[in-house]
mmCIF file of C-alpha atoms in Angstrom:
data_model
loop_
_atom_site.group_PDB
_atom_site.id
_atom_site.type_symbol
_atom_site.label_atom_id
_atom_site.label_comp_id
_atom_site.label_asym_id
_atom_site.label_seq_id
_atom_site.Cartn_x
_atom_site.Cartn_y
_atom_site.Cartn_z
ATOM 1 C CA UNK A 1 18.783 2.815 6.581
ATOM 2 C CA UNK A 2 15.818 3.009 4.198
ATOM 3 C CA UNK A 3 14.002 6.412 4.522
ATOM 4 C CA UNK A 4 11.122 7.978 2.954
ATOM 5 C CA UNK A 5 10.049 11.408 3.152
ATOM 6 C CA UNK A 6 6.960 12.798 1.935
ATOM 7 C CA UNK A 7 6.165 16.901 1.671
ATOM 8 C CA UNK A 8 3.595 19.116 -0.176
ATOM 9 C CA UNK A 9 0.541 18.282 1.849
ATOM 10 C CA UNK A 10 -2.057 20.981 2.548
ATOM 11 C CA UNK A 11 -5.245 22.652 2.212
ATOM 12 C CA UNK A 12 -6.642 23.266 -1.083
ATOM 13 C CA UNK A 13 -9.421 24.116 -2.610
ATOM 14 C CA UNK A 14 -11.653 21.422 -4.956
ATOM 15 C CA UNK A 15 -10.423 22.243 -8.574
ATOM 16 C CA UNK A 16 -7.005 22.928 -7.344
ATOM 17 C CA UNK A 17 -3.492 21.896 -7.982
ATOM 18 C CA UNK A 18 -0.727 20.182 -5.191
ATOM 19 C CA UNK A 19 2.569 18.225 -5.696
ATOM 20 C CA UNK A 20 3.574 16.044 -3.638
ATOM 21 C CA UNK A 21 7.411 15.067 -3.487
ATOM 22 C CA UNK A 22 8.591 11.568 -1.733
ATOM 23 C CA UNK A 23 12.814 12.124 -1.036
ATOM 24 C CA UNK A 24 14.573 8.806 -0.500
ATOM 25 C CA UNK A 25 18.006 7.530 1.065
ATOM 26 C CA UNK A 26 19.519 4.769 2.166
ATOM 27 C CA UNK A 27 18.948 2.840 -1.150
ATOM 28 C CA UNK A 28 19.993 2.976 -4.822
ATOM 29 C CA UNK A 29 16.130 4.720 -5.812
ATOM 30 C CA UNK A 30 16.864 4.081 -9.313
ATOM 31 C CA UNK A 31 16.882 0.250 -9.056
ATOM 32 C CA UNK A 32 13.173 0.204 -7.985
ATOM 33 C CA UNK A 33 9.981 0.691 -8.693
ATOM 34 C CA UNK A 34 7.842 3.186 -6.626
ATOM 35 C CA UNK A 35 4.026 3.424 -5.793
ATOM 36 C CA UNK A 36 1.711 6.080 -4.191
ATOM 37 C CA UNK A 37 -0.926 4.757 -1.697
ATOM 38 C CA UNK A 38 -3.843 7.107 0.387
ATOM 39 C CA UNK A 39 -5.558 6.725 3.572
ATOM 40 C CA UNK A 40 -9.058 8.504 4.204
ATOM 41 C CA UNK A 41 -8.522 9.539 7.566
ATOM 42 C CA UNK A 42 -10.371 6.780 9.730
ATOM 43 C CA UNK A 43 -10.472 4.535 6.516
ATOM 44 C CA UNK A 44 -8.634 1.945 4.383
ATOM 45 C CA UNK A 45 -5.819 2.110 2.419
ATOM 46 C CA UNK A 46 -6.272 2.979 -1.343
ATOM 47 C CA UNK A 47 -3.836 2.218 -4.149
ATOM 48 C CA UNK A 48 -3.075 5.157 -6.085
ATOM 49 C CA UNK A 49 -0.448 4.149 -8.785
ATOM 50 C CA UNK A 50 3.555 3.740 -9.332
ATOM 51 C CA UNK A 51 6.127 3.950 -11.743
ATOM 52 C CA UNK A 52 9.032 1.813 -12.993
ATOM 53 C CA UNK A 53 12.397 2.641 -12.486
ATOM 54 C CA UNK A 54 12.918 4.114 -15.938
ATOM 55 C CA UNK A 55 9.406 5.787 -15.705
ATOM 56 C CA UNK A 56 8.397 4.293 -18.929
ATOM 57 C CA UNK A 57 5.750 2.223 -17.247
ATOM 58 C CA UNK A 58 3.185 3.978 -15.001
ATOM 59 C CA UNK A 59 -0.282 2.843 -13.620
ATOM 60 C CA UNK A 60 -3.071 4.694 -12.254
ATOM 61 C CA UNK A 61 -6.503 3.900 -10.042
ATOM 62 C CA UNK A 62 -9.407 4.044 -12.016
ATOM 63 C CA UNK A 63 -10.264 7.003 -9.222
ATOM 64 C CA UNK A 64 -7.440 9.139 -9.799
ATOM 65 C CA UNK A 65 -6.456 8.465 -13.928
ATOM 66 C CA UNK A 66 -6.410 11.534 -15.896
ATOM 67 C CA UNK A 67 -6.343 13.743 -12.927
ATOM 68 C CA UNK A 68 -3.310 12.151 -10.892
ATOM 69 C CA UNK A 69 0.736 12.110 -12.542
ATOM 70 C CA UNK A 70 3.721 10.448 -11.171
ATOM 71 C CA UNK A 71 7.063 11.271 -12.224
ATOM 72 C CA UNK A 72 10.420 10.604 -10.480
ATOM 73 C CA UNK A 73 13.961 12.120 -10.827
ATOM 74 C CA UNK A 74 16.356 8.848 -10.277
ATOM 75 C CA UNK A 75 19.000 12.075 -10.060
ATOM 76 C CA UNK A 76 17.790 13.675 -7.408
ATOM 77 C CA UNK A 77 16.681 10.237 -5.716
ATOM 78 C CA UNK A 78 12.906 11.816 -5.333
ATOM 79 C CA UNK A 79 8.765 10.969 -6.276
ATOM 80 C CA UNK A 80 6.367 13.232 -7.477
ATOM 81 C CA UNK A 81 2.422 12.927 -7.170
ATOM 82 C CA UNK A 82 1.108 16.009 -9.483
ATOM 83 C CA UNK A 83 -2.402 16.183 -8.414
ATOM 84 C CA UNK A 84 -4.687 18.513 -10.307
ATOM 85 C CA UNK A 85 -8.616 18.618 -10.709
ATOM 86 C CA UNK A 86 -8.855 18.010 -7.092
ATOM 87 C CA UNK A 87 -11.819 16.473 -5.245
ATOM 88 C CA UNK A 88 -13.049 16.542 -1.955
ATOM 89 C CA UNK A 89 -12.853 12.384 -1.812
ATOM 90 C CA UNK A 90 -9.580 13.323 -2.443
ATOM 91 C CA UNK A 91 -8.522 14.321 0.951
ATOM 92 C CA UNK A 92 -6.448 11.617 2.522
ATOM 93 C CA UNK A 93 -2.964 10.716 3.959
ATOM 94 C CA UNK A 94 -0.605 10.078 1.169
ATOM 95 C CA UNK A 95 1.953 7.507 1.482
ATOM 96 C CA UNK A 96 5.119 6.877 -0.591
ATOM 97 C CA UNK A 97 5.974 3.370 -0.861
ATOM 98 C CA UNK A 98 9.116 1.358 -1.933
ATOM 99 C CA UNK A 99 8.677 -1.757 -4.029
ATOM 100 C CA UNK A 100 10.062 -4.862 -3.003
ATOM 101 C CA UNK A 101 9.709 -6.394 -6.437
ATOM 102 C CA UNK A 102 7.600 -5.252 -9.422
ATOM 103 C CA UNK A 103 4.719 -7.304 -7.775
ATOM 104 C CA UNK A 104 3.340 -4.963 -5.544
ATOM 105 C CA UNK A 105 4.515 -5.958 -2.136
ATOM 106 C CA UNK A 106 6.010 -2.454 -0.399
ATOM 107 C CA UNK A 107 8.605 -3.250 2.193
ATOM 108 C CA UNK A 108 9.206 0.737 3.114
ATOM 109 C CA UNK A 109 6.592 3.354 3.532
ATOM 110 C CA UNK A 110 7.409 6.997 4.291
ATOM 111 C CA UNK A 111 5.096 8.702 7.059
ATOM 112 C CA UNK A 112 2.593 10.086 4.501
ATOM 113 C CA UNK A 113 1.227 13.642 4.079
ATOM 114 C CA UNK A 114 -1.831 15.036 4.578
ATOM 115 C CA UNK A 115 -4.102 16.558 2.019
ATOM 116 C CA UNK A 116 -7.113 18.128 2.866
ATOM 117 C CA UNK A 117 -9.155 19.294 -0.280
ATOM 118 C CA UNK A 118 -12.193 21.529 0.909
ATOM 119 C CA UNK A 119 -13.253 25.467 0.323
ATOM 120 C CA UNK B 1 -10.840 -1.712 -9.263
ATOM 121 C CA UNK B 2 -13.261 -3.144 -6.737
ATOM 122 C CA UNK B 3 -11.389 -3.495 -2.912
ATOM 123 C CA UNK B 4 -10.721 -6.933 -1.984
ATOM 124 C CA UNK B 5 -13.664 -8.051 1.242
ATOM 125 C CA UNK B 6 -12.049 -8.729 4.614
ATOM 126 C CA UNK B 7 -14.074 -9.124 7.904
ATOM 127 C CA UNK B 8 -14.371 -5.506 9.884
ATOM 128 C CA UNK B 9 -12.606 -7.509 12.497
ATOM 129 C CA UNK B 10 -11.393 -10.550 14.355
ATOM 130 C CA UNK B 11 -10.158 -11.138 18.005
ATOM 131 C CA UNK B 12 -8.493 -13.710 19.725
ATOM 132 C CA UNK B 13 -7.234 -14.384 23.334
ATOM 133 C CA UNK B 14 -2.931 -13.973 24.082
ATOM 134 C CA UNK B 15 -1.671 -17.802 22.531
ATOM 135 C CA UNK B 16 -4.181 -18.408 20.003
ATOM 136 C CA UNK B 17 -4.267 -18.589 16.571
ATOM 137 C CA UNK B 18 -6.585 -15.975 14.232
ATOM 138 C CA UNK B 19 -7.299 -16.256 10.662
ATOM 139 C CA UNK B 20 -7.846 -13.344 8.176
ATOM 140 C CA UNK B 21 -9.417 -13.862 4.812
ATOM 141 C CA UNK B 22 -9.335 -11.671 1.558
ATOM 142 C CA UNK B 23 -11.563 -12.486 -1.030
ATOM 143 C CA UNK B 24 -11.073 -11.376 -4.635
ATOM 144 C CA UNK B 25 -11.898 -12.382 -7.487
ATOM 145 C CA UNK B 26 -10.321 -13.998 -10.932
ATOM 146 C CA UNK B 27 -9.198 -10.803 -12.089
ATOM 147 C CA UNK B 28 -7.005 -10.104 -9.167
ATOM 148 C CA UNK B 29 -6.216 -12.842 -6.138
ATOM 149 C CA UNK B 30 -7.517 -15.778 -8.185
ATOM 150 C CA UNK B 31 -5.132 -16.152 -11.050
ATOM 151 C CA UNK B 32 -1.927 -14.214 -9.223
ATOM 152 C CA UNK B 33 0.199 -15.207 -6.704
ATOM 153 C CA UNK B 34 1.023 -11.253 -5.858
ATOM 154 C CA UNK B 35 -1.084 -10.797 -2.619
ATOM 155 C CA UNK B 36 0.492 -8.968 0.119
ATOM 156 C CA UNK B 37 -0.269 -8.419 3.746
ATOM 157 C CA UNK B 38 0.316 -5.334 5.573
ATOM 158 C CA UNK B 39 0.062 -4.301 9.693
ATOM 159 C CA UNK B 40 -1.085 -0.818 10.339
ATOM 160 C CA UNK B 41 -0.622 0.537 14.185
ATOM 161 C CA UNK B 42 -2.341 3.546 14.567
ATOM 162 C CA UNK B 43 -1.054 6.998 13.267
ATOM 163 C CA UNK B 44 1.663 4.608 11.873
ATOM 164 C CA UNK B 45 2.670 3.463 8.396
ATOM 165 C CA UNK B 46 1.877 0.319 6.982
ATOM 166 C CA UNK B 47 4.237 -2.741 7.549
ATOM 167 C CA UNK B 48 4.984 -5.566 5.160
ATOM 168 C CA UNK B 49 3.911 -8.632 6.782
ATOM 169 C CA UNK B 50 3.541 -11.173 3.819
ATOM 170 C CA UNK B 51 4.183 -11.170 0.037
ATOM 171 C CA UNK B 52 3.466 -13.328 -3.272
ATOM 172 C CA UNK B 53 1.070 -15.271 -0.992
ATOM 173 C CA UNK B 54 3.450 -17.397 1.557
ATOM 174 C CA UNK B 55 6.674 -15.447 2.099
ATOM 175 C CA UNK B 56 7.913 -13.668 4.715
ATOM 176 C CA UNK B 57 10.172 -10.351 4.866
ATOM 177 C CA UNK B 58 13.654 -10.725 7.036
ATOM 178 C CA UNK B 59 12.731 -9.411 10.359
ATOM 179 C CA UNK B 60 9.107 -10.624 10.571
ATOM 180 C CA UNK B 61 8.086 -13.001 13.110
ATOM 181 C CA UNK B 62 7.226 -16.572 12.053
ATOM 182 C CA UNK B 63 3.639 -16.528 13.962
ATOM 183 C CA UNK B 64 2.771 -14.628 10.809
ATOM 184 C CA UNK B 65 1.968 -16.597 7.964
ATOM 185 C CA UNK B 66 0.096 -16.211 4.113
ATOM 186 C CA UNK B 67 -1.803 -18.698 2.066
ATOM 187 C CA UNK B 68 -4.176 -18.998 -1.199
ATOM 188 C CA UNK B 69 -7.571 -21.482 -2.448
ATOM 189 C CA UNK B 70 -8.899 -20.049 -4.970
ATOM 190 C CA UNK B 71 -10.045 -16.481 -4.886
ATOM 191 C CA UNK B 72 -9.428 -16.296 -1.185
ATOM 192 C CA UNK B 73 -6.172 -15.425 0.360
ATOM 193 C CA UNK B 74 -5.209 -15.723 4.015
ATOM 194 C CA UNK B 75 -3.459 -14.423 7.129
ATOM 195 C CA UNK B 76 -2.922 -16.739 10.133
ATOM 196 C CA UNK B 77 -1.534 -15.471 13.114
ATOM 197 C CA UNK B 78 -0.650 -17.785 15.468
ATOM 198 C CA UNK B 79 0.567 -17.587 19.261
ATOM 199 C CA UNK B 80 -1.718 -14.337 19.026
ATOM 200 C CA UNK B 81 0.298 -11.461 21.444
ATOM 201 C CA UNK B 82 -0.588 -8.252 22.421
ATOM 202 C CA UNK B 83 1.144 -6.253 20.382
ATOM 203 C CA UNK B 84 -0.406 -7.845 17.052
ATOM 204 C CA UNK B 85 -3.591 -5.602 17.969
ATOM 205 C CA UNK B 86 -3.173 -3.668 14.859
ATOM 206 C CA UNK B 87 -5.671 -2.997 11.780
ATOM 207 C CA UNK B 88 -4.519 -5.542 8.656
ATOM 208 C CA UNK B 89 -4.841 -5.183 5.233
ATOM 209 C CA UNK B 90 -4.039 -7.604 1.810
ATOM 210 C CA UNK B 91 -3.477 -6.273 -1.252
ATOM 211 C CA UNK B 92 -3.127 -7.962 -4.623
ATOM 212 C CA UNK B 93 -2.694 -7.482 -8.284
ATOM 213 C CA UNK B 94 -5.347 -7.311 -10.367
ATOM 214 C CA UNK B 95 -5.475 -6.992 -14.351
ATOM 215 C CA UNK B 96 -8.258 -4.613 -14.166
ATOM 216 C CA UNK B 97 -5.760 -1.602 -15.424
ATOM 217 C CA UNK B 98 -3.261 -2.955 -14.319
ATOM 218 C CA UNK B 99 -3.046 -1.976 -10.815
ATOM 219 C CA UNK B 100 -3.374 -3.246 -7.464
ATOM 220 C CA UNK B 101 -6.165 -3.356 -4.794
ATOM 221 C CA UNK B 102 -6.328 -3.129 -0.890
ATOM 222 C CA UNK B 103 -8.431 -4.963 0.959
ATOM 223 C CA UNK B 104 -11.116 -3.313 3.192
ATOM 224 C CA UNK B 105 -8.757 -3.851 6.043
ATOM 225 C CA UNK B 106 -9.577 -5.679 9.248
ATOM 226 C CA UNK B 107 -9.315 -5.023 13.180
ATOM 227 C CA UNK B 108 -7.281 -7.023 15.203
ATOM 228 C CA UNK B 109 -8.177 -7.298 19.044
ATOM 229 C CA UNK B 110 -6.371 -9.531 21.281
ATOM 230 C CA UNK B 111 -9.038 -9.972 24.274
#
């Protein structure tokens, strides 16, 4: 079975750092690529970027480039969302997401962690 | 990197049939046939309804269905039930970046 879990949520404060890890099972992780999405709480769903398999290929939102990394170790079968210069528009669920194809469909999301960026 | 415009929402009564639209533009649903559909229950994670327009995932229902004209995209559900009440959301390619863009997402209420 196909799971995705997400940790590293929390409360920080605007200008701060937070990395958020995404561990997967139940499918070869290195065959795929991977995207981050966010939900405002209440709100829509916001594309946040991914990574190819061989994370020479990454894409970011216009909202989070130059602030926002993702990195991946195929070893250890887990995501990473380094998130530094923190905003308040920031806060949000964060979702891990599997891609079906490199197209952009997701066909397995993880539960998503919460980040709350205030002071 | 503009969202994709969906109606706030859209009901229907048990048995009918509802369309959802997702309009775009020629950067992004016009000129690719990567458009996605996702149902969100609440305090739930997204599901993958629809991809690359018209297909379906194993395991979704067949009352669920995608389609494209132009820079419009599409979500019919037909035989509406109860437990489609959800919130919906497309999501396409766009070659602004590259990236990909949600829709504004849309309420589903079966009266």
């Amino acid at each position: 079975e196909v799971q995705l879990v997400e940790s590293g949520g929390g409360l920080v404060q605007p200008g701060g750092s937070l990395r958020l890890s995404c561990a997967a099972s139940g499918f070869t992780f290195s065959n795929y690529w991977m995207t981050w999405v966010r939900q405002t709480p209440g709100k829509g769903l916001e594309w946040v970027g991914n990574i190819r398999q061989d994370e020479n290929a990454k894409h970011y939102a216009d909202s989070v480039k130059g602030r926002f990394t993702i990195s991946r170790d195929n070893a250890k079968s887990s995501l990473f969302l380094q998130m530094n210069s923190l905003r308040p528009e920031d806060t949000a669920v964060y979702f891990c997401a599997r891609d079906l194809f490199a197209t952009g469909s997701h066909d397995h999301w993880g539960q998503g962690t919460l980040v709350t960026v205030s002071s | 990197q503009s969202a994709l415009t969906q109606p706030a929402s859209v009901s229907g009564s048990p048995g009918q049939s509802i369309t959802i639209s997702c309009t775009g533009t020629s950067s992004d649903v016009g000129n690719y046939n990567y458009v996605s559909w996702y149902q969100q229950h609440p305090g739930k994670a997204p599901k993958l309804m629809i991809y690359d327009v018209t297909k379906r995932p194993s395991g979704v229902s067949n009352r669920f269905s995608g389609s494209k004209s132009g820079n419009t995209a599409s979500l019919t559900i037909s035989g509406l039930q109860a437990e489609d009440e959800a919130d919906y959301y497309c999501n396409s390619y766009t070659s602004s970046g590259p990236a990909y863009v949600f829709g504004t997402g849309t309420e589903v209420t079966v009266l």
